[in-house]
Coordinates of C-alpha atoms in Angstrom, one line a residue:
M22 CA 9.5 3.0 22.6
L23 CA 11.7 0.2 24.1
L24 CA 13.6 -2.0 21.6
S25 CA 15.1 -5.4 22.5
L26 CA 17.3 -7.5 20.1
Y27 CA 17.6 -11.2 20.3
N28 CA 20.0 -13.5 18.3
D29 CA 21.7 -10.4 16.9
R30 CA 24.3 -12.4 15.1
P31 CA 26.4 -10.9 13.4
S32 CA 26.2 -7.9 15.7
S33 CA 24.5 -4.8 14.4
E34 CA 26.3 -2.5 16.9
A35 CA 28.8 -1.3 14.3
Q36 CA 25.9 -0.3 11.9
F37 CA 24.1 1.5 14.7
A38 CA 27.3 3.4 15.6
A39 CA 27.7 4.4 11.9
I40 CA 24.3 6.1 11.9
R41 CA 24.9 7.9 15.2
K42 CA 28.4 9.0 14.1
D43 CA 26.8 10.6 10.9
S44 CA 24.6 12.8 13.1
P45 CA 21.8 12.6 10.6
I46 CA 19.1 14.6 12.5
E47 CA 21.3 17.7 13.1
R48 CA 22.5 17.6 9.4
L49 CA 19.0 17.0 8.1
K50 CA 17.5 19.9 10.1
A51 CA 20.2 22.2 8.7
L52 CA 19.6 20.9 5.1
D53 CA 15.8 21.2 5.5
S54 CA 16.1 24.7 6.9
R55 CA 18.3 25.7 4.0
A56 CA 15.9 24.2 1.4
N57 CA 12.9 25.9 3.0
R58 CA 14.7 29.3 3.1
K59 CA 16.6 29.4 -0.2
G60 CA 14.9 26.9 -2.4
L61 CA 16.2 23.8 -4.1
D62 CA 18.2 25.3 -6.9
G63 CA 21.5 25.5 -5.0
L64 CA 21.5 21.9 -3.6
D65 CA 24.2 19.6 -5.0
P66 CA 23.4 15.9 -4.7
N67 CA 27.1 15.1 -5.2
R68 CA 28.1 17.0 -2.1
N69 CA 25.5 15.8 0.4
R70 CA 24.3 12.2 0.7
L71 CA 21.1 13.3 2.5
I72 CA 20.1 15.0 -0.8
R73 CA 20.6 11.8 -2.8
I74 CA 18.5 9.6 -0.4
G75 CA 15.6 11.9 0.4
M76 CA 15.0 14.2 -2.5
E77 CA 13.8 13.8 -6.1
I78 CA 16.5 14.5 -8.7
N79 CA 16.0 14.9 -12.4
A80 CA 18.1 13.5 -15.2
Q81 CA 20.2 16.7 -15.3
G82 CA 21.1 16.2 -11.6
H83 CA 18.9 19.1 -10.4
V84 CA 16.8 18.7 -7.2
T85 CA 13.1 19.0 -8.0
K86 CA 11.5 18.1 -4.7
S87 CA 12.4 17.5 -1.1
G88 CA 10.9 14.4 0.5
Y89 CA 11.8 15.3 4.1
G90 CA 8.5 16.9 5.0
V91 CA 7.7 13.6 6.7
F92 CA 10.1 14.7 9.5
D93 CA 9.9 18.5 9.1
L94 CA 6.2 18.6 9.7
A95 CA 6.6 17.0 13.2
W96 CA 9.5 19.4 14.0
Q97 CA 7.3 22.3 13.0
A98 CA 4.3 21.0 15.0
A99 CA 6.1 21.9 18.2
H100 CA 5.8 25.6 17.3
H101 CA 2.4 25.5 15.7
R102 CA -0.1 24.6 18.5
E103 CA -2.8 26.3 16.3
W104 CA -2.7 23.5 13.7
P105 CA -5.3 21.1 15.4
G106 CA -7.8 24.0 15.8
G107 CA -7.2 25.1 12.3
I108 CA -8.1 21.6 11.0
A109 CA -11.3 21.6 13.1
E110 CA -12.3 25.0 11.6
E111 CA -11.7 23.8 8.1
L112 CA -13.9 20.7 8.6
D113 CA -16.6 22.8 10.2
Q114 CA -16.7 24.9 7.0
I115 CA -17.1 21.8 4.9
R116 CA -20.0 20.6 7.0
Q117 CA -21.6 24.0 7.0
R118 CA -21.5 24.3 3.2
I119 CA -23.1 20.9 2.7
R120 CA -25.8 21.9 5.3
Q121 CA -26.4 25.3 3.6
V122 CA -26.6 24.0 0.0
H123 CA -28.4 20.7 0.6
G124 CA -30.0 21.1 4.0
T125 CA -28.5 17.9 5.3
T126 CA -25.7 16.6 7.5
L127 CA -22.5 14.9 6.5
R128 CA -23.0 11.1 6.9
F129 CA -20.6 9.4 4.4
L130 CA -17.1 9.9 3.2
I131 CA -15.7 8.5 -0.1
W132 CA -11.9 8.9 -0.3
A133 CA -10.6 8.4 -3.9
G134 CA -6.9 7.8 -4.0
M135 CA -4.3 5.1 -4.6
G136 CA -1.5 3.6 -2.5
G137 CA -0.1 6.1 -0.1
S138 CA -3.1 8.4 -0.6
A139 CA -5.4 5.6 0.6
E140 CA -3.6 3.0 2.8
D141 CA -3.7 5.2 6.0
K142 CA -7.5 5.5 5.7
N143 CA -7.8 1.8 5.4
M144 CA -5.6 1.5 8.5
Y145 CA -7.7 4.0 10.5
N146 CA -10.8 2.1 9.5
A147 CA -9.3 -1.2 10.5
V148 CA -8.1 -0.1 14.0
G149 CA -11.4 1.7 14.8
L150 CA -10.3 5.3 14.7
L151 CA -13.1 6.4 12.3
K152 CA -16.0 4.8 14.1
R153 CA -17.5 8.1 15.4
G154 CA -17.4 10.0 12.2
P155 CA -19.1 9.8 8.8
R156 CA -18.7 6.2 7.5
C157 CA -15.5 6.2 5.4
Y158 CA -15.2 4.3 2.2
V159 CA -11.8 4.0 0.4
L160 CA -12.2 4.1 -3.4
D161 CA -8.7 2.8 -4.4
S162 CA -9.7 1.0 -7.6
T163 CA -10.9 1.9 -11.1
D164 CA -13.0 -1.3 -11.1
P165 CA -16.7 -0.1 -11.4
A166 CA -17.6 -3.0 -9.0
K167 CA -15.9 -1.2 -6.1
L168 CA -17.9 2.1 -6.5
K169 CA -21.0 0.0 -7.2
N170 CA -20.6 -1.9 -4.0
I171 CA -19.8 1.2 -2.0
L172 CA -23.0 2.8 -3.1
A173 CA -25.0 -0.4 -2.4
D174 CA -23.6 -0.5 1.1
I175 CA -24.4 3.1 1.8
S176 CA -27.9 2.5 0.5
R177 CA -28.4 -0.6 2.6
R178 CA -27.2 1.2 5.8
S179 CA -29.1 4.5 5.3
K180 CA -32.3 3.3 3.5
F181 CA -32.2 6.6 1.6
P182 CA -32.6 7.2 -2.1
L183 CA -29.4 7.8 -4.0
S184 CA -30.1 11.6 -4.4
K185 CA -30.2 12.0 -0.7
I186 CA -27.2 9.8 -0.1
L187 CA -25.1 12.0 -2.5
K188 CA -26.1 15.2 -0.7
S189 CA -24.9 13.7 2.6
T190 CA -21.5 12.5 1.2
L191 CA -18.2 14.2 1.1
V192 CA -15.9 13.1 -1.8
V193 CA -12.2 13.6 -1.5
G194 CA -9.8 13.1 -4.4
M195 CA -6.1 12.8 -3.5
A196 CA -3.1 12.3 -5.7
M197 CA 0.6 13.0 -5.0
G198 CA 1.8 12.6 -8.5
M199 CA 1.4 14.9 -11.5
T200 CA 0.3 12.0 -13.8
S201 CA -1.9 10.0 -11.4
Y202 CA -5.0 9.2 -13.3
E203 CA -7.0 6.8 -11.2
P204 CA -8.5 9.4 -8.8
V205 CA -9.4 11.4 -11.9
V206 CA -11.3 8.5 -13.3
N207 CA -13.3 8.1 -10.1
L208 CA -14.0 11.8 -9.6
Q209 CA -15.2 12.0 -13.2
K210 CA -17.6 9.2 -12.6
L211 CA -18.8 10.4 -9.3
A212 CA -19.3 13.9 -10.7
L213 CA -21.5 12.3 -13.5
L214 CA -23.4 10.5 -10.8
Y215 CA -24.2 13.7 -9.1
Q216 CA -25.2 15.3 -12.4
H217 CA -27.3 12.3 -13.3
N218 CA -29.2 12.7 -10.0
K219 CA -29.5 16.5 -10.4
V220 CA -27.4 17.2 -7.3
D221 CA -24.9 20.1 -7.1
S222 CA -21.6 18.4 -6.5
R223 CA -19.5 21.5 -5.7
P224 CA -20.2 21.6 -1.9
N225 CA -19.4 17.8 -1.7
F226 CA -16.1 17.6 -3.5
I227 CA -12.7 18.6 -2.4
Y228 CA -9.3 17.5 -3.6
M229 CA -5.6 17.5 -2.6
T230 CA -2.9 17.4 -5.2
L231 CA -0.1 19.3 -6.9
P232 CA -0.9 22.4 -9.0
G233 CA -1.2 21.5 -12.7
S234 CA -1.6 17.8 -12.1
L235 CA -4.1 15.7 -14.0
L236 CA -6.3 15.7 -10.9
D237 CA -6.0 19.5 -10.5
Q238 CA -6.9 20.1 -14.2
F239 CA -10.1 18.1 -13.9
A240 CA -11.2 19.2 -10.5
S241 CA -10.6 22.9 -11.0
S242 CA -12.6 22.8 -14.2
Q243 CA -15.5 21.5 -12.1
E244 CA -15.0 24.4 -9.6
Y245 CA -14.2 22.0 -6.8
R246 CA -12.2 23.3 -3.8
R247 CA -8.5 22.5 -3.8
V248 CA -7.1 22.0 -0.3
E249 CA -3.4 22.3 0.5
L250 CA -2.1 18.9 1.5
Q251 CA 0.5 20.2 4.0
L252 CA -0.2 22.5 6.8
D253 CA 2.9 24.5 6.0
H254 CA 1.8 25.0 2.3
R255 CA 4.8 23.2 1.0
N256 CA 5.2 20.1 -1.2
S257 CA 7.7 17.9 0.6
T258 CA 6.1 14.6 1.3
A259 CA 5.8 11.4 -0.8
G260 CA 2.4 9.8 -0.9
R261 CA 3.2 7.0 1.6
H262 CA 4.7 9.7 3.9
S263 CA 1.5 11.8 3.9
A264 CA 0.5 10.1 7.1
P265 CA 0.3 10.9 9.9
L266 CA 0.7 14.7 9.5
T267 CA -0.9 16.0 6.3
R268 CA -4.5 17.0 5.8
G269 CA -4.8 13.8 3.8
S270 CA -4.4 12.0 7.1
L271 CA -5.8 14.5 9.5
Y272 CA -9.1 15.2 7.8
P273 CA -10.7 11.7 8.2
L274 CA -9.4 11.6 11.8
G275 CA -10.8 15.1 12.6
L276 CA -14.2 14.2 11.1
S277 CA -14.3 11.3 13.5
G278 CA -13.5 13.3 16.6
V279 CA -9.9 12.0 17.2
D280 CA -7.9 14.3 19.5
L281 CA -5.7 15.9 16.8
E282 CA -3.6 17.8 19.3
A283 CA -2.6 14.6 21.0
W284 CA -2.2 12.9 17.7
I285 CA 0.1 15.5 16.3
Q286 CA 2.2 16.0 19.4
A287 CA 2.8 12.2 19.6
T288 CA 4.8 12.4 16.4
I289 CA 7.5 14.5 18.0
L290 CA 9.9 11.6 19.1
E291 CA 12.4 11.8 21.9
E292 CA 16.1 11.3 21.2
D293 CA 16.1 7.8 22.7
E294 CA 13.1 6.8 20.5
I295 CA 15.0 7.9 17.4
D296 CA 18.0 5.9 18.6
A297 CA 15.7 2.9 18.9
A298 CA 14.6 3.4 15.3
W299 CA 18.3 3.5 14.3
R300 CA 19.0 0.3 16.2
L301 CA 16.1 -1.4 14.4
A302 CA 17.4 -0.2 11.0
A303 CA 20.9 -1.5 11.9
F304 CA 19.5 -4.9 12.9
L305 CA 17.4 -5.2 9.7
D306 CA 20.4 -4.2 7.6
V307 CA 22.8 -6.7 9.1
Q308 CA 20.3 -9.5 8.9
G309 CA 19.4 -8.6 5.4
Q310 CA 23.1 -8.7 4.3
A311 CA 23.2 -12.2 5.8
G312 CA 20.3 -13.3 3.6
R313 CA 17.6 -12.9 6.3
D314 CA 15.4 -10.2 4.7
K315 CA 11.9 -11.6 5.2
V316 CA 10.6 -9.6 8.2
T317 CA 7.6 -11.3 9.7
L318 CA 5.6 -8.5 11.4
I319 CA 3.6 -9.3 14.6
L320 CA 1.4 -6.4 15.8
P321 CA -0.8 -6.1 18.9
R322 CA -4.4 -7.0 18.2
E323 CA -5.6 -3.3 18.5
W324 CA -3.0 -2.3 15.8
A325 CA -3.3 -5.3 13.5
G326 CA -4.8 -3.0 10.9
A327 CA -1.5 -1.2 10.6
S328 CA 0.3 -4.1 9.0
L329 CA -0.3 -3.2 5.4
W330 CA 0.6 0.5 6.0
T331 CA 3.9 -0.7 7.6
K332 CA 4.6 -3.0 4.7
Q333 CA 4.0 -0.3 2.1
D334 CA 6.3 2.2 4.0
F335 CA 9.2 -0.2 3.9
E336 CA 8.8 -1.9 0.6
E337 CA 7.8 1.0 -1.6
S338 CA 10.6 3.0 0.0
L339 CA 13.4 0.4 0.0
G340 CA 12.4 -2.3 -2.5
K341 CA 13.8 -0.7 -5.7
S342 CA 17.3 -2.3 -5.6
E343 CA 18.0 -5.8 -7.2
R344 CA 21.0 -6.1 -4.9
Q345 CA 19.2 -5.9 -1.6
G346 CA 15.6 -5.7 -0.6
I347 CA 13.4 -6.0 2.5
K348 CA 10.2 -8.0 2.6
I349 CA 7.6 -7.3 5.3
V350 CA 5.5 -10.4 5.8
I351 CA 2.0 -9.7 7.1
D352 CA -1.3 -11.5 7.7
E353 CA 0.5 -14.7 8.6
K354 CA -0.1 -17.0 11.6
I355 CA 3.1 -17.9 13.4
R356 CA 3.7 -21.6 12.6
L357 CA 7.3 -22.9 13.3
Q358 CA 6.7 -25.8 10.9
N359 CA 6.4 -23.3 8.0
Y360 CA 9.9 -21.9 8.6
R361 CA 13.3 -23.4 7.8
P362 CA 15.5 -24.2 10.9
P363 CA 17.6 -21.4 12.1
K364 CA 20.8 -23.1 10.9
D365 CA 19.5 -23.9 7.5
P366 CA 21.5 -21.9 4.9
Q367 CA 18.2 -21.0 3.2
Q368 CA 16.6 -19.7 6.4
D369 CA 15.7 -16.1 5.4
R370 CA 13.3 -15.0 8.2
L371 CA 13.5 -12.6 11.0
F372 CA 10.7 -11.4 13.3
L373 CA 9.5 -8.0 14.5
A374 CA 7.1 -8.2 17.3
V375 CA 5.4 -4.9 18.4
Q376 CA 3.7 -4.8 21.9
R377 CA 1.9 -2.2 24.0
R378 CA 2.7 -2.1 27.6
G379 CA -0.2 -3.5 29.7
S380 CA -1.8 -5.4 26.8
P381 CA -1.4 -9.1 26.4
A382 CA 1.3 -9.9 23.9
T383 CA 0.1 -11.3 20.6
D384 CA 1.5 -14.8 20.2
G385 CA 3.6 -14.4 23.3
R386 CA 4.3 -18.1 23.7
K387 CA 5.3 -18.5 20.0
I388 CA 7.5 -15.4 20.1
A389 CA 9.4 -17.0 23.1
L390 CA 9.8 -20.2 21.1
L391 CA 11.2 -18.3 18.1
R392 CA 13.7 -16.6 20.4
H393 CA 14.8 -19.8 22.1
A394 CA 15.1 -21.6 18.8
G395 CA 17.6 -19.0 17.6
Y396 CA 15.6 -17.0 15.0
P397 CA 16.6 -13.3 14.8
L398 CA 14.0 -11.4 16.7
V399 CA 13.4 -7.8 17.7
T400 CA 10.6 -6.6 20.1
L401 CA 9.3 -3.1 20.2
T402 CA 7.3 -2.2 23.3
A403 CA 5.2 1.0 23.1
P404 CA 3.8 2.8 26.1
A405 CA 0.3 1.8 27.2
R406 CA -1.4 4.9 26.0
C407 CA 0.7 5.3 22.9
E408 CA -0.9 7.0 19.9
L409 CA -0.8 5.1 16.6
S410 CA 0.8 8.2 15.1
R411 CA 3.9 7.7 17.3
Y412 CA 4.3 4.2 16.0
M413 CA 3.9 5.5 12.4
Q414 CA 6.6 8.2 12.9
F415 CA 8.9 5.6 14.5
I416 CA 8.6 3.4 11.4
H417 CA 9.4 6.4 9.1
Y418 CA 12.6 7.0 11.1
A419 CA 13.5 3.3 10.8
V420 CA 13.0 3.4 7.0
F421 CA 15.1 6.5 6.8
G422 CA 17.8 4.8 8.9
L423 CA 17.9 1.8 6.6
A424 CA 18.0 4.1 3.6
Q425 CA 21.1 5.8 5.0
L426 CA 22.9 2.5 5.6
R427 CA 22.1 1.3 2.1
D428 CA 22.7 4.7 0.4
M429 CA 19.2 4.3 -1.2
N430 CA 16.7 7.0 -2.1
F431 CA 13.6 6.3 0.0
V432 CA 11.1 8.8 -1.5
T433 CA 11.1 7.8 -5.2
Q434 CA 9.0 5.0 -6.8
P435 CA 10.4 4.2 -10.3
S436 CA 8.6 0.9 -10.7
V437 CA 5.2 2.4 -10.0
E438 CA 5.9 4.9 -12.7
L439 CA 6.7 2.1 -15.2
Y440 CA 3.4 0.4 -14.5
K441 CA 1.5 3.7 -14.8
S442 CA 3.1 4.6 -18.1
I443 CA 2.2 1.2 -19.6
T444 CA -1.4 1.5 -18.3
N445 CA -1.8 4.9 -20.0
Q446 CA -0.5 3.5 -23.3
L447 CA -3.0 0.6 -23.2
H448 CA -5.9 2.8 -22.2
A449 CA -5.2 5.2 -25.0
S450 CA -5.1 2.3 -27.5
A451 CA -8.4 1.0 -26.0
E452 CA -10.1 4.3 -26.4
K453 CA -9.0 4.5 -30.0
L454 CA -10.0 1.0 -30.9
G455 CA -13.3 0.9 -29.0
G456 CA -12.5 -1.2 -26.0
I457 CA -9.7 -3.0 -24.1
E458 CA -10.7 -6.4 -25.7
K459 CA -9.7 -5.0 -29.1
T460 CA -6.2 -4.0 -28.1
K461 CA -3.2 -6.1 -29.3
A462 CA -2.2 -6.8 -25.7
W463 CA -5.5 -8.3 -24.7
E464 CA -5.8 -10.4 -27.9
Q465 CA -2.2 -11.7 -27.4
M466 CA -3.1 -12.9 -24.0
R467 CA -6.4 -14.4 -25.0
N468 CA -5.0 -16.2 -28.1
S469 CA -1.7 -17.3 -26.5
P470 CA -0.7 -20.9 -27.1
S471 CA 0.7 -20.8 -23.5
Q472 CA -2.7 -21.3 -21.8
A473 CA -4.5 -24.1 -20.0
R474 CA -8.2 -24.3 -19.0
W475 CA -9.3 -26.0 -15.8
R476 CA -12.8 -27.4 -15.3
G477 CA -14.1 -24.9 -17.8
R478 CA -14.0 -22.1 -15.2
V479 CA -10.3 -21.2 -14.7
T480 CA -7.8 -20.3 -17.5
L481 CA -4.1 -20.1 -16.7
Y482 CA -1.9 -17.9 -19.0
Y483 CA 1.8 -18.6 -18.6
D484 CA 3.7 -16.6 -21.2
G485 CA 5.5 -14.8 -18.5
A486 CA 7.0 -17.9 -16.9
V487 CA 9.3 -20.7 -18.0
V488 CA 8.0 -24.3 -17.9
P489 CA 11.0 -26.5 -17.5
G490 CA 10.8 -29.3 -20.1
P491 CA 7.7 -30.1 -22.2
A492 CA 4.5 -28.5 -20.8
P493 CA 2.4 -31.1 -18.8
A494 CA -1.2 -31.8 -19.6
T495 CA -3.1 -29.8 -17.0
G496 CA -3.1 -26.2 -15.6
P497 CA -2.2 -27.3 -12.0
E498 CA 0.7 -29.5 -13.3
I499 CA 2.0 -26.6 -15.4
Y500 CA 1.7 -24.2 -12.4
A501 CA 3.5 -26.7 -10.1
D502 CA 6.3 -27.3 -12.7
I503 CA 6.8 -23.5 -13.0
L504 CA 7.1 -23.2 -9.2
R505 CA 9.4 -26.3 -9.0
G506 CA 11.8 -24.8 -11.6
L507 CA 11.8 -21.3 -9.9
T508 CA 12.4 -22.6 -6.4
A509 CA 15.0 -25.2 -7.4
D510 CA 17.7 -22.5 -7.7
R511 CA 16.1 -19.9 -5.4
E512 CA 15.2 -17.7 -8.3
I513 CA 12.1 -16.8 -6.3
E514 CA 11.8 -16.4 -2.5
Y515 CA 8.2 -15.3 -2.1
A516 CA 5.0 -15.1 -4.0
E517 CA 1.9 -12.9 -4.5
L518 CA -1.7 -13.8 -5.3
T519 CA -3.4 -10.6 -6.4
F520 CA -7.0 -10.4 -7.6
F521 CA -8.0 -7.4 -9.8
G522 CA -11.4 -6.6 -8.3
D523 CA -13.1 -5.6 -5.1
T524 CA -12.3 -7.8 -2.1
R525 CA -13.4 -5.3 0.5
Y526 CA -17.0 -4.2 -0.1
S527 CA -18.2 -7.2 -2.2
A528 CA -19.4 -10.4 -0.5
R529 CA -18.3 -12.4 -3.5
G530 CA -14.9 -10.6 -3.5
R531 CA -14.4 -11.4 0.2
A532 CA -15.3 -15.1 -0.5
L533 CA -12.7 -15.2 -3.3
R534 CA -10.1 -13.7 -1.0
T535 CA -10.8 -16.5 1.6
R536 CA -10.0 -19.0 -1.1
L537 CA -6.8 -17.2 -2.0
N538 CA -5.8 -17.1 1.7
R539 CA -6.3 -20.9 1.8
A540 CA -4.1 -21.4 -1.3
A541 CA -1.4 -19.2 0.2
E542 CA -1.3 -21.3 3.4
S543 CA -1.5 -24.8 1.8
L544 CA 0.7 -24.2 -1.3
F545 CA 3.2 -21.6 -0.5
R546 CA 3.7 -21.3 3.2
S547 CA 3.5 -25.0 4.3
R548 CA 4.8 -26.7 1.1
L549 CA 7.4 -24.2 -0.1
K550 CA 8.1 -22.5 3.3
M551 CA 7.9 -19.1 1.6
P552 CA 5.9 -15.9 2.4
V553 CA 3.1 -14.9 0.1
D554 CA 1.1 -11.7 -0.3
V555 CA -2.6 -11.9 -0.8
Y556 CA -4.2 -8.6 -1.9
E557 CA -6.2 -6.8 -4.6
G558 CA -5.0 -4.9 -7.6
P559 CA -4.4 -2.2 -8.7
A560 CA -4.1 -0.8 -5.1
M561 CA -1.0 -3.0 -4.4
N562 CA 0.7 -1.6 -7.5
H563 CA 0.9 1.7 -5.6
S564 CA 2.0 0.2 -2.4
Y565 CA 4.3 -2.8 -2.1
H566 CA 4.6 -3.6 -5.8
E567 CA 7.6 -1.4 -6.0
M568 CA 9.7 -4.3 -4.5
I569 CA 8.1 -7.0 -6.7
I570 CA 9.1 -5.2 -9.8
G571 CA 12.2 -3.5 -8.6
H572 CA 13.9 -6.1 -6.3
G573 CA 12.4 -9.2 -7.9
K574 CA 12.6 -12.7 -6.4
C575 CA 8.8 -13.0 -6.5
F576 CA 6.5 -15.3 -8.4
S577 CA 3.4 -13.3 -9.3
T578 CA -0.1 -14.8 -9.9
V579 CA -2.5 -12.1 -11.0
L580 CA -6.2 -12.9 -11.3
I581 CA -9.2 -11.3 -12.9
S582 CA -12.8 -12.3 -13.6
D583 CA -14.1 -12.5 -17.2
A584 CA -17.4 -11.2 -15.9
S585 CA -16.7 -7.5 -15.4
E586 CA -19.1 -5.0 -13.8
E587 CA -20.2 -1.6 -15.1
I588 CA -22.4 1.4 -14.1
P589 CA -24.3 2.2 -17.3
S590 CA -25.9 5.4 -16.1
I591 CA -22.5 7.1 -16.0
G592 CA -20.7 5.1 -18.7
Y593 CA -18.4 3.5 -16.2
T594 CA -16.9 0.3 -17.7
A595 CA -13.9 -1.8 -16.6
D596 CA -11.7 -0.8 -19.5
Y597 CA -9.2 1.2 -17.5
H598 CA -9.2 -1.4 -14.7
R599 CA -8.4 -4.1 -17.2
A600 CA -5.7 -1.9 -18.8
Q601 CA -4.1 -1.8 -15.3
F602 CA -4.3 -5.6 -15.1
L603 CA -2.5 -6.0 -18.4
A604 CA 0.0 -3.3 -17.5
T605 CA 0.9 -5.1 -14.3
I606 CA 1.8 -8.2 -16.3
G607 CA 3.6 -6.0 -18.8
A608 CA 5.7 -4.2 -16.2
L609 CA 6.7 -7.5 -14.5
A610 CA 7.6 -9.0 -17.9
A611 CA 9.6 -5.9 -18.9
R612 CA 11.8 -6.4 -15.8
G613 CA 12.1 -10.2 -16.4
R614 CA 9.9 -11.1 -13.3
P615 CA 8.1 -14.4 -13.5
V616 CA 4.3 -13.9 -13.7
V617 CA 1.3 -15.9 -14.7
A618 CA -2.3 -14.7 -15.1
M619 CA -5.5 -16.5 -14.2
A620 CA -9.0 -15.7 -15.5
L621 CA -12.1 -16.8 -13.7
R622 CA -15.2 -17.4 -15.8
D623 CA -17.3 -15.4 -13.3
M624 CA -17.6 -14.7 -9.6
E625 CA -19.8 -17.6 -8.8
E626 CA -19.2 -20.4 -6.2
A627 CA -18.6 -23.0 -9.0
S628 CA -15.6 -20.9 -10.3
F629 CA -14.3 -20.5 -6.7
D630 CA -14.5 -24.2 -6.2
A631 CA -12.6 -24.8 -9.4
L632 CA -9.9 -22.4 -8.3
D633 CA -9.7 -24.1 -4.9
E634 CA -9.2 -27.5 -6.7
F635 CA -6.6 -25.9 -9.0
F636 CA -4.4 -24.9 -6.1
R637 CA -5.0 -28.2 -4.2
Q638 CA -3.9 -30.2 -7.3
A639 CA -0.9 -27.9 -7.8
A640 CA 0.1 -28.5 -4.1
R641 CA -0.2 -32.3 -4.6
Y642 CA 2.0 -32.2 -7.7
L643 CA 4.6 -30.3 -5.7

């Protein structure tokens, strides 16, 4: 990994030297060895900074979990050449059991998980690593529409009846938290689907979680097989750090014939590569202190699908401080006219361009223009035959380096826990009252005086944002006024457009996402010269939403359709999904973050056209 820094002003050399002087790898190996041999009881966070930044600590100051497995697994891999073969044997056993019980072959994989338990699978799909195995579907939502669309896609591709499809499908539930409920919802509904179709689900379900967790309680009651997440049988990785070296990451790769020996060995970085990660961390820290904390990521075409995983690793790990954050900007075309000039005091961009030796550089000419114009820029050049796992481990080291410089814990996720607790309260209320629409939170939103309808198809709810002066007449004017007020004093520096629904497997969802991408470009990037995230909820609440709630400086627009989907045969409604929508708004409001909600009447073209016009009008008013 070759790192080159351009326009490194002020110089980051002192920060890099500070990391090197601290000798973190030698100290970390000693700490990790002690924790593995003697347990966590004797560790004192007040005497060792590495404990404070990489382990979970309870209110009494006791260490409850180490988060350093992300590095330790790679160090152990050098002495465990049997690991790849062991994974292959385990996967053969899974295939054989399905064949013995159902007389069929494994053709489909449904992975039920959220955030870090899911994003690596999305990445592997996007970069083409899973092409040769069973078709992998990532079930990272409790919206019934997503499961419905997954089953419809499997049926369309296979031409088989549902009972035969279910026999040929492996379902994996994964949750890294004790209280993670979303995978439980999906496994419950899938188990009912197997039962409804009179198919024994036990050979087809496995799960990865902590003993005693909500997922473990449900899955063990169904006699499903629990698989240890880590190959060393420990619990020392956060969800987003489960890739590239836990079974949660290796199983889908192994099922697709990826060379696991090469994949695992690639995570063992050389000393000069770790130094390069430290240099990147130092560069990002110094630029961030100077107000340039929006890192625009440019990846080679063959790794473009790794952008969201990279974003999650940085933002969920390092976005929890109001004082200092780091925004990874993805899915954005390089357009110099969308950026403030390098000498503008409000210029807050820097650029990270990753290249692979021998491959044509993505946006090579534009990268050169950025460098000559004076924008802070770092290029990372990987070897020609570099495994993606090497890049992933490099990013983990860079995140750890930045955590050291900022004295910040990079394994906890307090803002995600806030959103989850609100969701659980809302869901409990909905079950007691007979539906989410009967809860106080839903009624307050629907009956709020702070709402505006547009073309009879889009409703804006703006209780969570301040309209400067008297509210204008129309929704687009109100939206524009809110944005004008927030940007005037730099209260916000970026935005998000998040739809609570399926934008991956649904044709209508993909069409809606195209409209949101259009609004992101015309309204936020070109007019306001600010980055904007376009994604779907609630998956983002488990990935980069840690920074939106924790660090702030974001204007959130969360959208949902009034026309919800359901699967009647298994009693799957959108109640929990809608509770997550409300909880997202509630968590943002609880932290004083500006947020508005938008409800579409349905998922028809006329509603999309109205939404398009809404954003066009708002841009015009700005």
